[in-house]
mmCIF file of C-alpha atoms and ligand atoms in Angstrom:
data_model
loop_
_atom_site.group_PDB
_atom_site.id
_atom_site.type_symbol
_atom_site.label_atom_id
_atom_site.label_comp_id
_atom_site.label_asym_id
_atom_site.label_seq_id
_atom_site.Cartn_x
_atom_site.Cartn_y
_atom_site.Cartn_z
ATOM 1 C CA UNK A 1127 -2.444 39.005 -6.389
ATOM 2 C CA UNK A 1128 -0.541 35.906 -5.739
ATOM 3 C CA UNK A 1129 3.022 36.620 -5.933
ATOM 4 C CA UNK A 1130 5.632 33.534 -7.168
ATOM 5 C CA UNK A 1131 9.100 33.313 -6.785
ATOM 6 C CA UNK A 1132 11.613 30.599 -6.565
ATOM 7 C CA UNK A 1133 12.682 28.698 -3.616
ATOM 8 C CA UNK A 1134 15.654 28.468 -1.674
ATOM 9 C CA UNK A 1135 16.749 27.172 1.441
ATOM 10 C CA UNK A 1136 18.320 28.268 4.942
ATOM 11 C CA UNK A 1137 22.322 27.533 5.978
ATOM 12 C CA UNK A 1138 22.178 23.737 7.349
ATOM 13 C CA UNK A 1139 18.981 22.889 5.825
ATOM 14 C CA UNK A 1140 19.097 18.524 5.847
ATOM 15 C CA UNK A 1141 16.903 15.961 5.389
ATOM 16 C CA UNK A 1142 14.692 14.476 8.407
ATOM 17 C CA UNK A 1143 16.332 12.063 10.767
ATOM 18 C CA UNK A 1144 16.202 8.513 10.198
ATOM 19 C CA UNK A 1145 13.773 7.994 12.779
ATOM 20 C CA UNK A 1146 10.867 9.447 11.005
ATOM 21 C CA UNK A 1147 10.549 7.076 8.118
ATOM 22 C CA UNK A 1148 10.989 3.939 10.047
ATOM 23 C CA UNK A 1149 9.835 3.982 13.460
ATOM 24 C CA UNK A 1150 6.638 2.606 14.044
ATOM 25 C CA UNK A 1151 6.872 4.742 17.421
ATOM 26 C CA UNK A 1152 6.897 8.135 15.387
ATOM 27 C CA UNK A 1153 3.844 6.252 12.705
ATOM 28 C CA UNK A 1154 1.782 6.037 15.734
ATOM 29 C CA UNK A 1155 2.479 9.708 17.227
ATOM 30 C CA UNK A 1156 1.459 10.698 13.265
ATOM 31 C CA UNK A 1157 -2.139 8.843 13.591
ATOM 32 C CA UNK A 1158 -2.800 10.738 16.878
ATOM 33 C CA UNK A 1159 -1.378 14.633 15.982
ATOM 34 C CA UNK A 1160 -1.901 14.638 12.115
ATOM 35 C CA UNK A 1161 -4.330 12.063 10.808
ATOM 36 C CA UNK A 1162 -7.026 12.461 13.885
ATOM 37 C CA UNK A 1163 -7.009 16.193 13.925
ATOM 38 C CA UNK A 1164 -6.408 16.711 10.037
ATOM 39 C CA UNK A 1165 -9.199 17.493 7.389
ATOM 40 C CA UNK A 1166 -8.298 14.780 5.060
ATOM 41 C CA UNK A 1167 -9.291 14.018 1.608
ATOM 42 C CA UNK A 1168 -11.178 11.688 1.289
ATOM 43 C CA UNK A 1169 -12.777 11.733 -2.369
ATOM 44 C CA UNK A 1170 -15.246 13.332 -4.807
ATOM 45 C CA UNK A 1171 -18.871 14.119 -4.047
ATOM 46 C CA UNK A 1172 -19.994 12.079 -6.805
ATOM 47 C CA UNK A 1173 -18.713 8.887 -5.285
ATOM 48 C CA UNK A 1174 -22.222 9.341 -3.122
ATOM 49 C CA UNK A 1175 -24.267 11.546 -5.598
ATOM 50 C CA UNK A 1176 -28.186 10.567 -4.582
ATOM 51 C CA UNK A 1177 -29.258 9.631 -1.101
ATOM 52 C CA UNK A 1178 -28.523 6.017 -0.073
ATOM 53 C CA UNK A 1179 -25.129 5.701 -2.005
ATOM 54 C CA UNK A 1180 -21.997 5.714 0.220
ATOM 55 C CA UNK A 1181 -17.751 4.631 -0.263
ATOM 56 C CA UNK A 1182 -15.630 3.705 2.807
ATOM 57 C CA UNK A 1183 -12.820 5.114 3.725
ATOM 58 C CA UNK A 1184 -10.078 4.019 6.401
ATOM 59 C CA UNK A 1185 -8.320 6.413 8.428
ATOM 60 C CA UNK A 1186 -5.784 4.313 10.402
ATOM 61 C CA UNK A 1187 -7.565 1.868 12.672
ATOM 62 C CA UNK A 1188 -10.424 3.781 11.924
ATOM 63 C CA UNK A 1189 -13.522 2.931 8.555
ATOM 64 C CA UNK A 1190 -16.389 5.431 7.792
ATOM 65 C CA UNK A 1191 -19.015 4.995 5.449
ATOM 66 C CA UNK A 1192 -19.491 8.372 3.710
ATOM 67 C CA UNK A 1193 -23.026 8.470 3.036
ATOM 68 C CA UNK A 1194 -25.713 10.754 1.456
ATOM 69 C CA UNK A 1195 -28.530 10.906 3.348
ATOM 70 C CA UNK A 1196 -32.302 11.480 2.566
ATOM 71 C CA UNK A 1197 -32.252 15.292 3.012
ATOM 72 C CA UNK A 1198 -29.067 15.141 0.666
ATOM 73 C CA UNK A 1199 -26.377 15.657 3.000
ATOM 74 C CA UNK A 1200 -23.338 13.585 3.335
ATOM 75 C CA UNK A 1201 -22.475 12.389 6.448
ATOM 76 C CA UNK A 1202 -19.369 10.412 7.905
ATOM 77 C CA UNK A 1203 -20.162 7.352 9.792
ATOM 78 C CA UNK A 1204 -18.150 5.413 11.704
ATOM 79 C CA UNK A 1205 -18.495 1.874 10.337
ATOM 80 C CA UNK A 1206 -18.741 0.442 14.231
ATOM 81 C CA UNK A 1207 -22.182 -0.707 15.269
ATOM 82 C CA UNK A 1208 -23.334 0.319 18.608
ATOM 83 C CA UNK A 1209 -24.048 -2.965 19.824
ATOM 84 C CA UNK A 1210 -21.034 -4.862 20.245
ATOM 85 C CA UNK A 1211 -18.538 -1.980 17.794
ATOM 86 C CA UNK A 1212 -18.760 -4.807 14.790
ATOM 87 C CA UNK A 1213 -17.713 -3.311 11.482
ATOM 88 C CA UNK A 1214 -20.933 -3.283 9.956
ATOM 89 C CA UNK A 1215 -20.502 -2.456 5.922
ATOM 90 C CA UNK A 1216 -17.631 -4.149 4.150
ATOM 91 C CA UNK A 1217 -18.235 -3.537 0.418
ATOM 92 C CA UNK A 1218 -15.472 -0.826 -0.774
ATOM 93 C CA UNK A 1219 -18.856 1.205 -2.367
ATOM 94 C CA UNK A 1220 -22.211 0.984 -3.322
ATOM 95 C CA UNK A 1221 -25.871 1.874 -2.196
ATOM 96 C CA UNK A 1222 -27.883 1.402 0.783
ATOM 97 C CA UNK A 1223 -31.587 1.044 0.843
ATOM 98 C CA UNK A 1224 -32.685 3.881 2.892
ATOM 99 C CA UNK A 1225 -30.695 2.198 5.794
ATOM 100 C CA UNK A 1226 -27.629 0.281 6.846
ATOM 101 C CA UNK A 1227 -27.954 -2.952 8.850
ATOM 102 C CA UNK A 1228 -25.335 -4.599 11.086
ATOM 103 C CA UNK A 1229 -25.129 -8.479 9.693
ATOM 104 C CA UNK A 1230 -23.889 -9.449 13.338
ATOM 105 C CA UNK A 1231 -27.264 -9.114 15.478
ATOM 106 C CA UNK A 1232 -29.690 -6.772 13.039
ATOM 107 C CA UNK A 1233 -29.413 -3.947 14.624
ATOM 108 C CA UNK A 1234 -30.400 -0.538 11.615
ATOM 109 C CA UNK A 1235 -29.538 2.282 11.547
ATOM 110 C CA UNK A 1236 -30.837 5.072 9.738
ATOM 111 C CA UNK A 1237 -28.580 7.046 6.668
ATOM 112 C CA UNK A 1238 -27.960 10.135 9.193
ATOM 113 C CA UNK A 1239 -26.516 7.671 11.725
ATOM 114 C CA UNK A 1240 -29.104 7.602 14.480
ATOM 115 C CA UNK A 1241 -30.754 3.855 15.329
ATOM 116 C CA UNK A 1242 -33.979 3.050 13.859
ATOM 117 C CA UNK A 1243 -34.501 -0.325 14.999
ATOM 118 C CA UNK A 1244 -32.691 -2.947 17.278
ATOM 119 C CA UNK A 1245 -33.925 -6.636 17.726
ATOM 120 C CA UNK A 1246 -35.270 -8.299 20.661
ATOM 121 C CA UNK A 1247 -34.362 -4.808 22.580
ATOM 122 C CA UNK A 1248 -37.498 -3.546 24.271
ATOM 123 C CA UNK A 1249 -37.469 -6.169 27.230
ATOM 124 C CA UNK A 1250 -33.756 -4.393 28.360
ATOM 125 C CA UNK A 1251 -34.727 -2.491 31.056
ATOM 126 C CA UNK A 1252 -33.573 1.534 30.109
ATOM 127 C CA UNK A 1253 -32.697 0.582 26.766
ATOM 128 C CA UNK A 1254 -33.233 3.620 24.881
ATOM 129 C CA UNK A 1255 -32.703 3.719 21.028
ATOM 130 C CA UNK A 1256 -32.028 7.603 20.904
ATOM 131 C CA UNK A 1257 -28.653 7.267 22.787
ATOM 132 C CA UNK A 1258 -26.882 4.017 20.308
ATOM 133 C CA UNK A 1259 -26.642 6.738 16.451
ATOM 134 C CA UNK A 1260 -23.692 5.461 15.212
ATOM 135 C CA UNK A 1261 -20.833 8.054 16.135
ATOM 136 C CA UNK A 1262 -19.784 10.965 13.529
ATOM 137 C CA UNK A 1263 -16.828 12.592 12.219
ATOM 138 C CA UNK A 1264 -16.963 16.017 10.984
ATOM 139 C CA UNK A 1265 -17.116 16.325 7.480
ATOM 140 C CA UNK A 1266 -16.798 19.451 4.858
ATOM 141 C CA UNK A 1267 -16.843 19.599 1.008
ATOM 142 C CA UNK A 1268 -14.772 21.920 -0.960
ATOM 143 C CA UNK A 1269 -14.370 22.408 -5.207
ATOM 144 C CA UNK A 1270 -16.203 18.819 -5.031
ATOM 145 C CA UNK A 1271 -13.925 17.252 -2.703
ATOM 146 C CA UNK A 1272 -14.840 15.541 0.339
ATOM 147 C CA UNK A 1273 -12.833 16.039 3.588
ATOM 148 C CA UNK A 1274 -13.314 14.399 7.119
ATOM 149 C CA UNK A 1275 -12.051 15.040 10.553
ATOM 150 C CA UNK A 1276 -11.938 12.378 13.221
ATOM 151 C CA UNK A 1277 -11.075 15.338 16.569
ATOM 152 C CA UNK A 1278 -14.004 15.698 18.575
ATOM 153 C CA UNK A 1279 -13.468 19.291 18.484
ATOM 154 C CA UNK A 1280 -11.916 19.645 15.218
ATOM 155 C CA UNK A 1281 -10.644 23.021 13.794
ATOM 156 C CA UNK A 1282 -13.526 24.576 11.125
ATOM 157 C CA UNK A 1283 -12.678 23.951 7.116
ATOM 158 C CA UNK A 1284 -13.529 27.329 6.322
ATOM 159 C CA UNK A 1285 -10.886 28.327 8.803
ATOM 160 C CA UNK A 1286 -8.042 25.783 8.747
ATOM 161 C CA UNK A 1287 -8.380 25.845 4.631
ATOM 162 C CA UNK A 1288 -8.765 29.608 4.123
ATOM 163 C CA UNK A 1289 -5.307 30.409 2.422
ATOM 164 C CA UNK A 1290 -6.832 27.747 -0.625
ATOM 165 C CA UNK A 1291 -10.558 28.514 -0.376
ATOM 166 C CA UNK A 1292 -11.128 30.664 -3.990
ATOM 167 C CA UNK A 1293 -8.180 30.108 -4.892
ATOM 168 C CA UNK A 1294 -8.618 27.701 -7.293
ATOM 169 C CA UNK A 1295 -12.026 29.466 -8.797
ATOM 170 C CA UNK A 1296 -10.975 29.898 -12.333
ATOM 171 C CA UNK A 1297 -10.617 26.069 -13.173
ATOM 172 C CA UNK A 1298 -14.555 25.469 -11.419
ATOM 173 C CA UNK A 1299 -13.230 22.112 -10.222
ATOM 174 C CA UNK A 1300 -16.732 21.449 -8.237
ATOM 175 C CA UNK A 1301 -17.871 21.024 -11.493
ATOM 176 C CA UNK A 1302 -15.216 18.238 -12.954
ATOM 177 C CA UNK A 1303 -15.929 14.557 -12.908
ATOM 178 C CA UNK A 1304 -13.980 11.132 -12.092
ATOM 179 C CA UNK A 1305 -12.529 10.175 -15.846
ATOM 180 C CA UNK A 1306 -9.985 7.740 -13.998
ATOM 181 C CA UNK A 1307 -9.132 6.407 -11.064
ATOM 182 C CA UNK A 1308 -5.663 4.241 -10.373
ATOM 183 C CA UNK A 1309 -4.534 3.034 -7.508
ATOM 184 C CA UNK A 1310 -0.593 2.426 -6.621
ATOM 185 C CA UNK A 1311 0.803 0.285 -3.298
ATOM 186 C CA UNK A 1312 4.091 1.865 -2.669
ATOM 187 C CA UNK A 1313 6.750 0.250 -0.093
ATOM 188 C CA UNK A 1314 7.550 4.018 1.553
ATOM 189 C CA UNK A 1315 6.714 6.414 3.399
ATOM 190 C CA UNK A 1316 3.650 8.957 3.103
ATOM 191 C CA UNK A 1317 6.232 11.983 3.583
ATOM 192 C CA UNK A 1318 8.765 10.721 1.249
ATOM 193 C CA UNK A 1319 5.981 10.882 -1.850
ATOM 194 C CA UNK A 1320 5.104 14.591 -0.636
ATOM 195 C CA UNK A 1321 8.447 15.813 -0.970
ATOM 196 C CA UNK A 1322 9.064 13.877 -4.086
ATOM 197 C CA UNK A 1323 6.052 15.998 -5.343
ATOM 198 C CA UNK A 1324 7.403 19.204 -4.085
ATOM 199 C CA UNK A 1325 10.253 19.594 -6.090
ATOM 200 C CA UNK A 1326 11.699 18.799 -9.641
ATOM 201 C CA UNK A 1327 15.322 18.787 -9.142
ATOM 202 C CA UNK A 1328 15.003 15.430 -9.783
ATOM 203 C CA UNK A 1329 12.778 15.517 -13.297
ATOM 204 C CA UNK A 1330 15.691 15.760 -15.959
ATOM 205 C CA UNK A 1331 16.970 11.908 -14.205
ATOM 206 C CA UNK A 1332 13.314 10.174 -13.592
ATOM 207 C CA UNK A 1333 11.656 12.000 -15.784
ATOM 208 C CA UNK A 1334 13.402 12.626 -19.203
ATOM 209 C CA UNK A 1335 9.342 12.760 -20.912
ATOM 210 C CA UNK A 1336 8.038 15.230 -18.278
ATOM 211 C CA UNK A 1337 11.194 17.320 -18.421
ATOM 212 C CA UNK A 1338 10.693 17.659 -22.515
ATOM 213 C CA UNK A 1339 7.661 19.697 -21.446
ATOM 214 C CA UNK A 1340 8.262 21.655 -18.663
ATOM 215 C CA UNK A 1341 11.907 22.947 -17.936
ATOM 216 C CA UNK A 1342 12.879 21.481 -14.386
ATOM 217 C CA UNK A 1343 14.127 24.978 -12.938
ATOM 218 C CA UNK A 1344 10.783 26.747 -14.052
ATOM 219 C CA UNK A 1345 8.832 26.440 -10.580
ATOM 220 C CA UNK A 1346 8.132 29.563 -8.908
ATOM 221 C CA UNK A 1347 5.765 29.156 -6.175
ATOM 222 C CA UNK A 1348 3.140 31.054 -4.315
ATOM 223 C CA UNK A 1349 2.714 29.525 -0.811
ATOM 224 C CA UNK A 1350 5.719 29.140 0.409
ATOM 225 C CA UNK A 1351 5.452 27.709 4.189
ATOM 226 C CA UNK A 1352 2.622 26.187 6.326
ATOM 227 C CA UNK A 1353 -0.068 23.254 5.718
ATOM 228 C CA UNK A 1354 -0.027 24.285 1.673
ATOM 229 C CA UNK A 1355 3.086 24.481 -0.231
ATOM 230 C CA UNK A 1356 3.310 24.802 -4.229
ATOM 231 C CA UNK A 1357 3.064 26.755 -7.583
ATOM 232 C CA UNK A 1358 3.227 26.493 -11.093
ATOM 233 C CA UNK A 1359 5.736 25.033 -13.484
ATOM 234 C CA UNK A 1360 5.986 26.644 -17.169
ATOM 235 C CA UNK A 1361 5.305 24.515 -20.263
ATOM 236 C CA UNK A 1362 8.464 24.970 -22.920
ATOM 237 C CA UNK A 1363 5.656 25.133 -25.431
ATOM 238 C CA UNK A 1364 2.979 27.566 -25.493
ATOM 239 C CA UNK A 1365 -0.361 25.989 -25.708
ATOM 240 C CA UNK A 1366 0.768 22.379 -25.656
ATOM 241 C CA UNK A 1367 -0.316 20.429 -22.643
ATOM 242 C CA UNK A 1368 0.795 17.428 -20.266
ATOM 243 C CA UNK A 1369 0.777 14.165 -21.777
ATOM 244 C CA UNK A 1370 1.644 11.847 -24.096
ATOM 245 C CA UNK A 1371 2.092 14.072 -27.180
ATOM 246 C CA UNK A 1372 1.764 17.072 -25.478
ATOM 247 C CA UNK A 1373 -1.044 18.133 -27.794
ATOM 248 C CA UNK A 1374 -3.639 20.101 -26.573
ATOM 249 C CA UNK A 1375 -7.420 18.423 -27.365
ATOM 250 C CA UNK A 1376 -9.838 19.856 -24.988
ATOM 251 C CA UNK A 1377 -10.708 23.681 -24.353
ATOM 252 C CA UNK A 1378 -9.443 24.823 -21.048
ATOM 253 C CA UNK A 1379 -11.370 24.731 -18.448
ATOM 254 C CA UNK A 1380 -13.638 27.679 -16.669
ATOM 255 C CA UNK A 1381 -12.533 31.241 -16.885
ATOM 256 C CA UNK A 1382 -8.247 29.838 -17.340
ATOM 257 C CA UNK A 1383 -6.858 32.047 -19.462
ATOM 258 C CA UNK A 1384 -3.567 33.776 -19.966
ATOM 259 C CA UNK A 1385 -0.388 32.715 -18.293
ATOM 260 C CA UNK A 1386 -2.015 30.177 -16.605
ATOM 261 C CA UNK A 1387 -2.915 28.497 -20.423
ATOM 262 C CA UNK A 1388 1.371 27.816 -20.028
ATOM 263 C CA UNK A 1389 1.432 26.802 -16.725
ATOM 264 C CA UNK A 1390 0.890 22.889 -14.643
ATOM 265 C CA UNK A 1391 -0.183 24.362 -10.994
ATOM 266 C CA UNK A 1392 1.454 22.019 -8.369
ATOM 267 C CA UNK A 1393 -0.429 22.232 -4.740
ATOM 268 C CA UNK A 1394 0.517 19.890 -2.101
ATOM 269 C CA UNK A 1395 -2.198 19.951 0.859
ATOM 270 C CA UNK A 1396 -0.830 18.890 4.350
ATOM 271 C CA UNK A 1397 -0.706 16.055 5.003
ATOM 272 C CA UNK A 1398 -2.252 13.773 2.408
ATOM 273 C CA UNK A 1399 -3.333 15.549 -0.628
ATOM 274 C CA UNK A 1400 -2.107 16.718 -3.672
ATOM 275 C CA UNK A 1401 -3.655 18.792 -6.433
ATOM 276 C CA UNK A 1402 -2.274 19.137 -9.964
ATOM 277 C CA UNK A 1403 -4.032 21.532 -12.213
ATOM 278 C CA UNK A 1404 -3.753 21.487 -15.802
ATOM 279 C CA UNK A 1405 -5.083 23.896 -18.467
ATOM 280 C CA UNK A 1406 -7.860 20.946 -19.339
ATOM 281 C CA UNK A 1407 -7.924 18.478 -16.595
ATOM 282 C CA UNK A 1408 -7.013 18.375 -12.822
ATOM 283 C CA UNK A 1409 -5.143 15.520 -11.405
ATOM 284 C CA UNK A 1410 -5.259 14.534 -7.813
ATOM 285 C CA UNK A 1411 -3.202 12.030 -5.340
ATOM 286 C CA UNK A 1412 -4.584 11.328 -2.108
ATOM 287 C CA UNK A 1413 -2.321 9.014 0.433
ATOM 288 C CA UNK A 1414 -3.128 6.703 2.670
ATOM 289 C CA UNK A 1415 -0.320 5.725 5.013
ATOM 290 C CA UNK A 1416 -0.897 2.250 5.937
ATOM 291 C CA UNK A 1417 2.640 1.344 7.753
ATOM 292 C CA UNK A 1418 5.833 3.521 8.424
ATOM 293 C CA UNK A 1419 6.949 1.871 5.165
ATOM 294 C CA UNK A 1420 3.646 1.316 2.936
ATOM 295 C CA UNK A 1421 1.153 3.948 1.416
ATOM 296 C CA UNK A 1422 -1.779 3.437 -1.109
ATOM 297 C CA UNK A 1423 -1.732 6.366 -3.214
ATOM 298 C CA UNK A 1424 -4.966 6.782 -4.929
ATOM 299 C CA UNK A 1425 -4.388 8.690 -8.619
ATOM 300 C CA UNK A 1426 -7.546 10.820 -10.048
ATOM 301 C CA UNK A 1427 -8.169 12.639 -13.204
ATOM 302 C CA UNK A 1428 -10.753 15.086 -13.648
ATOM 303 C CA UNK A 1429 -12.203 16.082 -16.607
ATOM 304 C CA UNK A 1430 -15.432 19.407 -17.366
ATOM 305 C CA UNK A 1431 -18.217 16.626 -18.084
ATOM 306 C CA UNK A 1432 -18.521 18.504 -21.408
ATOM 307 C CA UNK A 1433 -15.243 17.512 -22.737
ATOM 308 C CA UNK A 1434 -16.476 13.657 -21.003
ATOM 309 C CA UNK A 1435 -19.154 14.008 -23.407
ATOM 310 C CA UNK A 1436 -17.270 14.323 -26.650
ATOM 311 C CA UNK A 1437 -17.031 11.295 -28.944
ATOM 312 C CA UNK A 1438 -13.568 11.568 -29.537
ATOM 313 C CA UNK A 1439 -13.325 11.829 -25.814
ATOM 314 C CA UNK A 1440 -10.015 9.896 -24.758
ATOM 315 C CA UNK A 1441 -7.890 9.749 -21.386
ATOM 316 C CA UNK A 1442 -5.336 7.558 -22.551
ATOM 317 C CA UNK A 1443 -2.899 10.403 -23.601
ATOM 318 C CA UNK A 1444 -3.030 12.795 -20.441
ATOM 319 C CA UNK A 1445 -3.807 9.715 -17.855
ATOM 320 C CA UNK A 1446 -0.370 6.952 -19.478
ATOM 321 C CA UNK A 1447 1.721 10.166 -19.345
ATOM 322 C CA UNK A 1448 1.084 10.694 -15.919
ATOM 323 C CA UNK A 1449 1.005 7.218 -15.146
ATOM 324 C CA UNK A 1450 4.452 6.909 -16.286
ATOM 325 C CA UNK A 1451 5.678 10.088 -14.196
ATOM 326 C CA UNK A 1452 4.286 8.046 -10.752
ATOM 327 C CA UNK A 1453 5.419 5.271 -11.386
ATOM 328 C CA UNK A 1454 8.662 6.625 -11.777
ATOM 329 C CA UNK A 1455 8.135 8.496 -8.926
ATOM 330 C CA UNK A 1456 7.053 6.086 -6.971
ATOM 331 C CA UNK A 1457 10.395 3.622 -7.795
ATOM 332 C CA UNK A 1458 13.002 6.694 -6.840
ATOM 333 C CA UNK A 1459 10.527 6.857 -3.188
ATOM 334 C CA UNK A 1460 10.618 3.186 -2.414
ATOM 335 C CA UNK A 1461 14.175 3.576 -3.147
ATOM 336 C CA UNK A 1462 15.087 6.360 -0.867
ATOM 337 C CA UNK A 1463 12.616 4.118 2.105
ATOM 338 C CA UNK A 1464 15.235 1.782 1.252
ATOM 339 C CA UNK A 1465 18.109 4.096 1.443
ATOM 340 C CA UNK A 1466 16.991 5.858 4.467
ATOM 341 C CA UNK A 1467 16.445 3.015 6.708
ATOM 342 C CA UNK A 1468 20.321 2.130 6.494
ATOM 343 C CA UNK A 1469 22.197 2.366 9.469
ATOM 344 C CA UNK A 1470 24.645 4.216 6.546
ATOM 345 C CA UNK A 1471 22.042 6.871 5.987
ATOM 346 C CA UNK A 1472 22.153 10.335 8.288
ATOM 347 C CA UNK A 1473 20.888 13.699 6.833
ATOM 348 C CA UNK A 1474 21.706 15.020 3.921
ATOM 349 C CA UNK A 1475 21.822 18.630 2.807
ATOM 350 C CA UNK A 1476 18.663 19.595 0.875
ATOM 351 C CA UNK A 1477 19.245 21.864 -2.811
ATOM 352 C CA UNK A 1478 17.515 25.466 -2.956
ATOM 353 C CA UNK A 1479 15.181 23.931 -5.378
ATOM 354 C CA UNK A 1480 13.965 21.922 -2.337
ATOM 355 C CA UNK A 1481 12.939 24.656 -0.451
ATOM 356 C CA UNK A 1482 9.642 23.305 -0.460
ATOM 357 C CA UNK A 1483 11.000 20.060 1.365
ATOM 358 C CA UNK A 1484 12.404 22.077 3.896
ATOM 359 C CA UNK A 1485 8.979 23.487 4.434
ATOM 360 C CA UNK A 1486 7.001 20.623 4.716
ATOM 361 C CA UNK A 1487 10.018 19.294 7.314
ATOM 362 C CA UNK A 1488 9.479 22.377 9.184
ATOM 363 C CA UNK A 1489 5.630 22.770 9.137
ATOM 364 C CA UNK A 1490 4.995 18.902 10.006
ATOM 365 C CA UNK A 1491 7.669 18.732 12.949
ATOM 366 C CA UNK A 1492 6.133 21.959 14.500
ATOM 367 C CA UNK A 1493 2.781 19.864 14.400
ATOM 368 C CA UNK A 1494 4.104 16.073 15.682
ATOM 369 C CA UNK A 1495 6.280 18.504 18.588
ATOM 370 C CA UNK A 1496 3.031 20.132 19.533
HETATM 371 S S1 LIG B 2686 -22.748 -5.850 16.563
HETATM 372 FE FE1 LIG B 2686 -24.539 -4.659 15.467
HETATM 373 S S2 LIG B 2686 -26.369 -5.645 15.661
HETATM 374 FE FE2 LIG B 2686 -24.834 -6.808 17.256
HETATM 375 FE FE1 LIG B 2687 8.761 12.966 -10.019
#
């Protein structure tokens, strides 16, 4: 049984030094030490549901094609032609008709990445098609989410995610479908977004509407250190929901019951996934760091297909609430970026309610120093 407690910080706990938010060198180091090594959320299985369906994803300098093969398997193929390296596919998502053709000289690949045809290469001595498949990254799925890992020898997903596997089984997240997606372009470092997500010290000031639904000091956490951090907050009114109206319109997900009906669970999954579990829907944020001071956040709301099929189904009550809350958060994240970049910034002391931020920083630095 998970034990949930309040966070605290040790004596002397301070925020990160400025360079972690402003240095291009550190951003480059993060690309190698974090983003090229860790399992990263890229999307939902339904985004490539049938053979040939694909979507593109960018990780730093790398662009990959997440595609479902004729064999039903998902693969992460580097979008890099083995002839002269050209990026082959430009359209963000779609469906291949059985193969992937490079637009430059028409080398053509099967959906499993093997080279099917290379025009006029027959006369080239020693040319062997078998030696030029598209390069692949490791891919794993969990609860309907797709993760990829660019490392040569990645830590197995089941090992890396062991503390989370099965943890949210009661929500039946794999069955859920994306009802809405909103993309945000933020002028701030990716870590400020994770840190902001990990405390509600700011809630009474930044989110008056959210504070009416869940008291800012109701947070209790069961994952208190390491790559996964979070816990729950308690709804002020039993049976209410995180939405504009605060009303519950839809049945709870899966086997969600008891105390879970009056809680919202929030988990920061290192490095760039934020998973929020409501009784009747799930919200997920994926952060894509574009530069040391710029990040794209994709927010998706997942509902049960039976709920989505109801004639009265309407995402706006929940989505409008979180879209407003997201924008309030992004605004303070951008203000933080501005201030942290100033010559006046020095690390400031963390409050006890910022225990998860202290732990995030600690884990992040251990990975960077690895
Ligand atoms: S670069 Fe792709 S076929 Fe030439
Ligand atoms: Fe917030």
